[in-house]
Short mmCIF file of C-alpha atoms and ligand atoms in Angstrom, two decimals:
data_model
loop_
_atom_site.label_atom_id
_atom_site.label_comp_id
_atom_site.label_asym_id
_atom_site.label_seq_id
_atom_site.Cartn_x
_atom_site.Cartn_y
_atom_site.Cartn_z
CA UNK A 1 237.90 -6.00 -31.68
CA UNK A 2 235.61 -5.25 -28.77
CA UNK A 3 234.50 -8.38 -27.02
CA UNK A 4 232.03 -9.02 -24.26
CA UNK A 5 234.93 -9.26 -21.85
CA UNK A 6 236.73 -6.07 -22.86
CA UNK A 7 236.80 -3.68 -19.88
CA UNK A 8 235.48 -0.18 -20.46
CA UNK A 9 234.76 3.10 -18.75
CA UNK A 10 231.66 5.21 -18.31
CA UNK A 11 232.57 8.66 -17.03
CA UNK A 12 235.46 7.34 -14.97
CA UNK A 13 233.69 4.19 -13.74
CA UNK A 14 235.63 1.14 -14.92
CA UNK A 15 233.49 -1.85 -15.80
CA UNK A 16 235.22 -5.21 -16.13
CA UNK A 17 233.02 -6.54 -18.94
CA UNK A 18 230.01 -5.58 -21.04
CA UNK A 19 227.36 -7.20 -18.86
CA UNK A 20 224.88 -5.18 -16.83
CA UNK A 21 222.29 -6.47 -14.40
CA UNK A 22 219.25 -4.41 -15.32
CA UNK A 23 217.31 -2.86 -12.44
CA UNK A 24 215.25 -5.49 -10.67
CA UNK A 25 212.74 -4.93 -7.90
CA UNK A 26 213.29 -7.93 -5.66
CA UNK A 27 210.78 -7.40 -2.86
CA UNK A 28 213.58 -7.76 -0.32
CA UNK A 29 213.71 -4.32 1.30
CA UNK A 30 212.20 -3.63 4.72
CA UNK A 31 208.69 -2.13 5.06
CA UNK A 32 210.19 1.38 5.15
CA UNK A 33 212.44 0.77 2.11
CA UNK A 34 215.58 0.09 4.15
CA UNK A 35 218.27 -2.30 2.99
CA UNK A 36 218.20 -5.85 4.42
CA UNK A 37 220.88 -8.57 4.73
CA UNK A 38 218.93 -10.60 2.10
CA UNK A 39 219.35 -7.73 -0.38
CA UNK A 40 223.07 -7.42 0.37
CA UNK A 41 223.51 -11.17 -0.27
CA UNK A 42 221.69 -10.91 -3.59
CA UNK A 43 223.95 -8.09 -4.78
CA UNK A 44 227.11 -9.83 -3.59
CA UNK A 45 226.11 -13.00 -5.48
CA UNK A 46 225.70 -10.96 -8.64
CA UNK A 47 229.09 -9.28 -8.20
CA UNK A 48 230.79 -12.61 -7.44
CA UNK A 49 228.92 -14.15 -10.38
CA UNK A 50 230.75 -11.85 -12.77
CA UNK A 51 228.24 -9.10 -13.61
CA UNK A 52 230.24 -6.03 -14.64
CA UNK A 53 227.72 -3.44 -13.49
CA UNK A 54 224.77 -4.00 -11.18
CA UNK A 55 221.81 -1.64 -11.21
CA UNK A 56 219.69 -1.86 -8.06
CA UNK A 57 215.93 -2.20 -8.18
CA UNK A 58 214.09 1.09 -8.51
CA UNK A 59 214.39 3.09 -5.31
CA UNK A 60 211.67 5.62 -4.51
CA UNK A 61 212.99 9.16 -4.18
CA UNK A 62 210.00 10.24 -2.11
CA UNK A 63 207.55 8.38 0.06
CA UNK A 64 204.67 9.31 -2.22
CA UNK A 65 206.47 7.63 -5.13
CA UNK A 66 206.52 4.06 -3.84
CA UNK A 67 205.42 1.61 -6.52
CA UNK A 68 205.16 -1.62 -4.58
CA UNK A 69 205.82 -3.50 -1.36
CA UNK A 70 209.31 -4.11 0.02
CA UNK A 71 210.76 -1.72 -2.53
CA UNK A 72 214.09 -0.07 -1.85
CA UNK A 73 213.85 3.56 -0.69
CA UNK A 74 216.23 6.53 -0.99
CA UNK A 75 213.85 9.18 0.35
CA UNK A 76 215.56 10.04 3.65
CA UNK A 77 219.12 10.35 5.00
CA UNK A 78 218.50 7.63 7.59
CA UNK A 79 218.52 5.05 4.78
CA UNK A 80 222.11 5.88 3.75
CA UNK A 81 224.00 3.72 6.34
CA UNK A 82 222.03 0.63 5.29
CA UNK A 83 222.71 1.31 1.62
CA UNK A 84 226.41 1.66 2.43
CA UNK A 85 226.44 -2.00 3.48
CA UNK A 86 225.39 -2.91 -0.07
CA UNK A 87 227.98 -0.75 -1.82
CA UNK A 88 230.80 -1.84 0.49
CA UNK A 89 229.95 -5.52 0.08
CA UNK A 90 229.71 -5.23 -3.71
CA UNK A 91 232.99 -3.30 -3.94
CA UNK A 92 234.73 -5.88 -1.74
CA UNK A 93 233.51 -8.52 -4.17
CA UNK A 94 235.02 -6.62 -7.10
CA UNK A 95 231.74 -5.31 -8.53
CA UNK A 96 230.28 -1.95 -9.48
CA UNK A 97 226.81 -0.84 -8.48
CA UNK A 98 224.57 2.09 -9.31
CA UNK A 99 221.24 3.03 -7.80
CA UNK A 100 218.10 3.43 -9.87
CA UNK A 101 216.11 6.53 -8.87
CA UNK A 102 212.38 6.37 -9.38
CA UNK A 103 208.99 7.84 -8.64
CA UNK A 104 205.92 5.84 -9.62
CA UNK A 105 203.71 8.90 -10.27
CA UNK A 106 200.29 7.76 -11.51
CA UNK A 107 201.09 4.20 -10.40
CA UNK A 108 202.23 4.98 -6.85
CA UNK A 109 200.54 2.57 -4.43
CA UNK A 110 198.32 4.77 -2.29
CA UNK A 111 197.58 1.77 -0.02
CA UNK A 112 201.26 1.97 0.97
CA UNK A 113 201.93 5.72 0.68
CA UNK A 114 198.57 6.85 2.14
CA UNK A 115 198.71 9.77 -0.30
CA UNK A 116 196.92 10.58 -3.53
CA UNK A 117 199.30 9.68 -6.36
CA UNK A 118 200.75 12.61 -8.28
CA UNK A 119 200.63 12.45 -12.07
CA UNK A 120 201.34 14.67 -15.08
CA UNK A 121 197.57 14.61 -15.80
CA UNK A 122 194.51 12.88 -14.41
CA UNK A 123 193.61 10.61 -17.41
CA UNK A 124 189.93 9.90 -16.78
CA UNK A 125 188.88 6.26 -16.70
CA UNK A 126 192.36 4.85 -16.13
CA UNK A 127 191.94 4.25 -12.41
CA UNK A 128 189.14 4.03 -9.90
CA UNK A 129 190.88 6.06 -7.19
CA UNK A 130 191.75 9.76 -7.65
CA UNK A 131 195.01 11.20 -8.98
CA UNK A 132 196.39 14.72 -8.51
CA UNK A 133 197.72 16.45 -11.59
CA UNK A 134 200.95 18.17 -10.67
CA UNK A 135 201.24 21.95 -10.33
CA UNK A 136 204.42 23.71 -11.45
CA UNK A 137 205.39 23.87 -7.76
CA UNK A 138 204.84 20.09 -7.45
CA UNK A 139 207.10 19.59 -10.47
CA UNK A 140 209.85 21.83 -9.07
CA UNK A 141 209.75 19.98 -5.76
CA UNK A 142 209.84 16.64 -7.56
CA UNK A 143 212.94 17.65 -9.54
CA UNK A 144 214.65 18.60 -6.27
CA UNK A 145 213.64 15.28 -4.71
CA UNK A 146 215.53 13.45 -7.47
CA UNK A 147 218.54 15.68 -6.77
CA UNK A 148 218.42 14.99 -3.03
CA UNK A 149 218.06 11.26 -3.65
CA UNK A 150 221.12 11.32 -5.94
CA UNK A 151 223.09 13.11 -3.20
CA UNK A 152 222.17 10.29 -0.80
CA UNK A 153 223.14 7.66 -3.38
CA UNK A 154 226.56 9.24 -3.81
CA UNK A 155 227.01 9.49 -0.03
CA UNK A 156 226.09 5.82 0.26
CA UNK A 157 228.99 4.94 -2.04
CA UNK A 158 227.14 4.03 -5.23
CA UNK A 159 229.28 4.26 -8.37
CA UNK A 160 226.58 6.25 -10.12
CA UNK A 161 222.84 6.65 -10.49
CA UNK A 162 220.30 5.71 -13.12
CA UNK A 163 217.21 7.85 -13.68
CA UNK A 164 214.19 5.60 -14.27
CA UNK A 165 212.27 7.10 -17.16
CA UNK A 166 210.81 3.90 -18.60
CA UNK A 167 207.91 1.44 -18.23
CA UNK A 168 205.24 4.01 -17.35
CA UNK A 169 206.56 5.45 -14.11
CA UNK A 170 206.46 9.20 -13.45
CA UNK A 171 209.21 10.49 -15.76
CA UNK A 172 208.10 8.13 -18.50
CA UNK A 173 204.52 9.32 -17.96
CA UNK A 174 205.68 12.87 -18.70
CA UNK A 175 207.21 11.69 -22.00
CA UNK A 176 204.07 9.85 -23.05
CA UNK A 177 201.21 11.77 -24.73
CA UNK A 178 198.86 9.13 -23.32
CA UNK A 179 199.64 10.08 -19.71
CA UNK A 180 200.71 13.68 -20.30
CA UNK A 181 197.74 15.81 -21.41
CA UNK A 182 199.20 19.06 -20.10
CA UNK A 183 198.92 22.32 -21.99
CA UNK A 184 201.71 24.19 -20.14
CA UNK A 185 205.47 24.12 -20.80
CA UNK A 186 205.61 20.49 -19.61
CA UNK A 187 203.08 19.15 -22.15
CA UNK A 188 202.52 19.08 -25.90
CA UNK A 189 205.52 18.78 -28.20
CA UNK A 190 208.33 16.44 -27.23
CA UNK A 191 210.67 19.28 -26.14
CA UNK A 192 208.06 20.12 -23.50
CA UNK A 193 207.31 16.54 -22.47
CA UNK A 194 211.05 15.95 -21.99
CA UNK A 195 211.50 19.09 -19.89
CA UNK A 196 211.09 17.45 -16.47
CA UNK A 197 213.54 14.68 -17.34
CA UNK A 198 216.12 17.21 -18.52
CA UNK A 199 215.60 19.29 -15.38
CA UNK A 200 216.10 16.15 -13.29
CA UNK A 201 219.34 15.43 -15.16
CA UNK A 202 220.61 19.01 -14.71
CA UNK A 203 219.69 19.06 -11.03
CA UNK A 204 221.37 15.73 -10.33
CA UNK A 205 224.44 16.84 -12.28
CA UNK A 206 224.71 19.99 -10.12
CA UNK A 207 224.46 17.89 -6.96
CA UNK A 208 226.85 15.06 -7.87
CA UNK A 209 229.37 16.94 -10.02
CA UNK A 210 230.78 16.42 -13.49
CA UNK A 211 232.71 13.23 -12.72
CA UNK A 212 229.89 11.05 -11.45
CA UNK A 213 228.10 8.66 -13.79
CA UNK A 214 224.45 9.43 -14.48
CA UNK A 215 222.58 6.96 -16.67
CA UNK A 216 218.97 6.89 -17.77
CA UNK A 217 216.58 4.06 -18.61
CA UNK A 218 214.32 5.11 -21.43
CA UNK A 219 211.39 3.62 -23.29
CA UNK A 220 212.05 3.30 -27.01
CA UNK A 221 208.27 3.12 -27.45
CA UNK A 222 205.30 2.65 -25.13
CA UNK A 223 203.58 0.27 -27.61
CA UNK A 224 200.12 1.70 -26.88
CA UNK A 225 197.88 3.99 -28.86
CA UNK A 226 198.90 7.61 -28.29
CA UNK A 227 201.93 6.46 -26.30
CA UNK A 228 205.55 7.56 -26.70
CA UNK A 229 206.70 6.83 -30.27
CA UNK A 230 210.17 5.90 -31.46
CA UNK A 231 210.79 9.16 -33.29
CA UNK A 232 210.10 11.21 -30.14
CA UNK A 233 212.07 8.88 -27.94
CA UNK A 234 215.11 9.18 -30.21
CA UNK A 235 214.81 12.99 -29.90
CA UNK A 236 214.74 12.67 -26.10
CA UNK A 237 217.86 10.52 -26.25
CA UNK A 238 219.59 13.15 -28.37
CA UNK A 239 218.58 15.88 -25.90
CA UNK A 240 219.88 13.82 -22.98
CA UNK A 241 223.08 13.05 -24.84
CA UNK A 242 223.64 16.75 -25.46
CA UNK A 243 222.57 17.52 -21.88
CA UNK A 244 225.38 15.45 -20.37
CA UNK A 245 223.92 11.99 -19.71
CA UNK A 246 226.65 9.34 -19.49
CA UNK A 247 224.74 6.38 -20.90
CA UNK A 248 221.29 5.30 -22.04
CA UNK A 249 219.66 1.96 -21.28
CA UNK A 250 217.05 1.23 -23.89
CA UNK A 251 213.86 -0.59 -22.95
CA UNK A 252 210.21 -0.24 -23.91
CA UNK A 253 206.60 -1.04 -23.12
CA UNK A 254 204.43 -0.46 -20.09
CA UNK A 255 203.87 -2.62 -17.05
CA UNK A 256 200.16 -2.32 -17.73
CA UNK A 257 200.26 -3.77 -21.26
CA UNK A 258 200.77 -7.55 -20.98
CA UNK A 259 201.60 -8.21 -24.65
CA UNK A 260 204.24 -5.52 -24.90
CA UNK A 261 205.40 -5.39 -21.31
CA UNK A 262 209.09 -4.59 -20.71
CA UNK A 263 209.57 -8.24 -19.62
CA UNK A 264 208.13 -10.24 -22.54
CA UNK A 265 207.37 -13.93 -22.20
CA UNK A 266 208.24 -16.77 -24.53
CA UNK A 267 211.75 -15.89 -25.70
CA UNK A 268 212.02 -19.25 -27.44
CA UNK A 269 214.35 -18.47 -30.36
CA UNK A 270 217.30 -16.25 -31.15
CA UNK A 271 215.20 -13.94 -33.32
CA UNK A 272 212.84 -13.30 -30.40
CA UNK A 273 215.80 -12.21 -28.28
CA UNK A 274 216.90 -8.57 -27.97
CA UNK A 275 213.40 -7.39 -28.80
CA UNK A 276 214.43 -3.74 -28.90
CA UNK A 277 217.36 -4.27 -31.27
CA UNK A 278 215.74 -2.43 -34.20
CA UNK A 279 214.99 0.55 -31.98
CA UNK A 280 218.59 0.43 -30.72
CA UNK A 281 219.86 0.94 -34.28
CA UNK A 282 217.80 4.14 -34.58
CA UNK A 283 219.15 5.37 -31.25
CA UNK A 284 222.78 4.66 -32.11
CA UNK A 285 222.55 7.04 -35.07
CA UNK A 286 221.59 9.97 -32.83
CA UNK A 287 223.54 9.54 -29.61
CA UNK A 288 227.22 9.63 -28.81
CA UNK A 289 227.06 8.06 -25.36
CA UNK A 290 227.10 4.32 -24.61
CA UNK A 291 223.92 2.40 -25.35
CA UNK A 292 222.95 -0.33 -22.92
CA UNK A 293 220.43 -2.72 -24.46
CA UNK A 294 217.94 -4.69 -22.39
CA UNK A 295 215.02 -6.96 -23.25
CA UNK A 296 215.10 -10.70 -23.83
CA UNK A 297 218.81 -11.22 -24.40
CA UNK A 298 219.51 -14.87 -23.54
CA UNK A 299 222.29 -16.23 -25.78
CA UNK A 300 225.98 -15.55 -25.63
CA UNK A 301 226.14 -15.41 -29.41
CA UNK A 302 223.29 -12.88 -29.68
CA UNK A 303 225.03 -10.72 -27.07
CA UNK A 304 228.33 -11.07 -28.89
CA UNK A 305 226.80 -10.06 -32.24
CA UNK A 306 225.04 -7.04 -30.72
CA UNK A 307 228.38 -5.73 -29.46
CA UNK A 308 230.36 -6.79 -32.52
CA UNK A 309 227.94 -5.13 -34.95
CA UNK A 310 227.80 -1.96 -32.87
CA UNK A 311 224.07 -2.27 -32.12
CA UNK A 312 224.81 -1.85 -28.41
CA UNK A 313 227.78 -1.09 -26.17
CA UNK A 314 226.52 -3.05 -23.15
CA UNK A 315 224.29 -6.09 -22.70
CA UNK A 316 221.77 -5.76 -19.93
CA UNK A 317 219.70 -8.59 -18.48
CA UNK A 318 217.31 -8.99 -15.60
CA UNK A 319 215.47 -12.34 -15.45
CA UNK A 320 218.43 -14.56 -16.44
CA UNK A 321 220.31 -13.40 -13.33
CA UNK A 322 217.40 -14.32 -11.05
CA UNK A 323 217.91 -17.94 -12.08
CA UNK A 324 221.68 -17.83 -12.60
CA UNK A 325 223.48 -15.06 -10.70
CA UNK A 326 226.74 -16.63 -11.94
CA UNK A 327 225.77 -16.70 -15.63
CA UNK A 328 228.64 -14.42 -16.66
CA UNK A 329 231.27 -16.56 -14.93
CA UNK A 330 229.76 -19.60 -16.65
CA UNK A 331 230.07 -17.94 -20.05
CA UNK A 332 233.54 -16.67 -19.29
CA UNK A 333 234.60 -20.20 -18.37
CA UNK A 334 233.54 -21.36 -21.84
CA UNK A 335 230.13 -22.91 -21.14
CA UNK A 336 228.29 -20.87 -23.75
CA UNK A 337 224.86 -22.51 -23.49
CA UNK A 338 222.12 -19.90 -23.39
CA UNK A 339 220.74 -18.60 -20.11
CA UNK A 340 218.51 -21.15 -18.40
CA UNK A 341 215.78 -18.53 -17.87
CA UNK A 342 212.60 -19.44 -19.80
CA UNK A 343 211.03 -15.97 -19.37
CA UNK A 344 207.84 -17.26 -17.76
CA UNK A 345 207.73 -14.33 -15.31
CA UNK A 346 206.87 -16.61 -12.39
CA UNK A 347 209.62 -14.81 -10.44
CA UNK A 348 207.22 -11.94 -9.71
CA UNK A 349 205.00 -14.08 -7.43
CA UNK A 350 207.37 -14.78 -4.52
CA UNK A 351 208.43 -11.13 -4.48
CA UNK A 352 204.80 -10.02 -4.35
CA UNK A 353 204.20 -12.51 -1.52
CA UNK A 354 206.99 -11.03 0.60
CA UNK A 355 209.38 -13.96 0.20
CA UNK A 356 211.90 -12.06 -1.91
CA UNK A 357 212.50 -12.85 -5.54
CA UNK A 358 213.67 -16.23 -6.79
CA UNK A 359 213.25 -18.42 -9.86
CA UNK A 360 210.14 -20.50 -9.22
CA UNK A 361 210.83 -22.78 -12.19
CA UNK A 362 214.37 -23.55 -11.00
CA UNK A 363 213.14 -24.30 -7.49
CA UNK A 364 210.48 -26.67 -8.83
CA UNK A 365 213.07 -28.39 -11.03
CA UNK A 366 215.22 -29.04 -8.00
CA UNK A 367 212.15 -30.39 -6.19
CA UNK A 368 212.40 -27.72 -3.47
C1 FMN B 1 210.92 -9.11 -11.20
C2 FMN B 1 211.27 -7.93 -12.05
C3 FMN B 1 211.53 -6.71 -11.47
C4 FMN B 1 211.88 -5.60 -12.25
N1 FMN B 1 212.18 -4.41 -11.65
C5 FMN B 1 212.57 -3.36 -12.40
C6 FMN B 1 212.99 -2.15 -11.78
O1 FMN B 1 213.02 -2.02 -10.57
N2 FMN B 1 213.37 -1.13 -12.60
C7 FMN B 1 213.39 -1.27 -13.96
O2 FMN B 1 213.77 -0.33 -14.65
N3 FMN B 1 213.02 -2.40 -14.56
C8 FMN B 1 212.64 -3.46 -13.83
N4 FMN B 1 212.32 -4.63 -14.44
C9 FMN B 1 212.49 -4.76 -15.90
C10 FMN B 1 213.86 -5.33 -16.23
O3 FMN B 1 214.89 -4.51 -15.74
C11 FMN B 1 214.09 -5.51 -17.75
O4 FMN B 1 213.97 -4.27 -18.38
C12 FMN B 1 213.11 -6.51 -18.38
O5 FMN B 1 212.82 -7.59 -17.52
C13 FMN B 1 213.67 -7.08 -19.68
O6 FMN B 1 214.90 -7.71 -19.48
P1 FMN B 1 215.06 -9.33 -19.39
O7 FMN B 1 214.37 -9.89 -20.60
O8 FMN B 1 216.53 -9.57 -19.38
O9 FMN B 1 214.36 -9.76 -18.16
C14 FMN B 1 211.94 -5.74 -13.66
C15 FMN B 1 211.67 -6.98 -14.25
C16 FMN B 1 211.35 -8.08 -13.46
C17 FMN B 1 211.10 -9.41 -14.13
#
């Protein structure tokens, strides 16, 4: 029987249990995206706290792809030595860590990048400031930027990379008919909308070699009118699976849609947990690579059932680890009470204010 504490392997990377820290922007990088001691401490605490696999916050592969302040960057070679301090510290603490590669596309912060955001299409009325719809040359350059970023990640000692194609950032915009109104080979039917993502995968694979884990984070659905639908997303997963991806983390929703955001509020009962579990079942039928499920998982028993029933191969969480970086050690030691996280999303505020992420509710409780 597979249990939550059964070790496993993803393309040669041994993971000590089935728990993944989902990518989490923590607002702790330097202004230029460089690693800081605060960020190293955060990752070490997660590794020491028992997380099997840590995924960094999204790191921008090019300067024009920065999504927010104090976000980790992977856009130039000079950032590699700083990133090495993270990987070395995590490895010394017995953990595994992969870097999430991202470009914000339509949602790049021009106030920070000082450039017009690139997007699959312009989408009139969606923003007050201009966007540039990408030419074929822009797309080719973008694909290469992901490859170069992956090369840097490997040089920095990361155990693998994850391509961010969820939540409405660039690669997820290409998949979504709402954002992608193109009429060339990158728009229209799902085979075309998935083309950039597959090219990114192939390019990264060429750069890093066969034996290096490449994961992807994918939206199961966008949950908006004319957004990416489950049926198309399952096809993309099948294409990626055939194209040599090593694992798929399943998420959903857009940062811009409060009700169906990727980080839903009010996870007050077990049946509200694992809010993409139905979608996961559809994915499992079509893919033969590990499925990592994220979204509202809070209880040990829910996690255990998801693995036991074969709904998912890995349990991924984000907000619970902000409050309890040692949650997995607690569970392993037999204290199986659910995660203390109440999913109120207050953790975003300190990160936006430049203080670095922490659990506001926990701090208040302690009277700090
Ligand atoms: C503060 C914060 C930062 C996040 N940063 C990222 C990120 O960098 N990349 C990403 O793919 N998802 C990011 N997410 C989404 C989470 O990884 C996860 O998909 C979502 O919160 C649902 O999981 P949870 O219910 O365990 O929190 C972030 C979520 C939060 C709350």
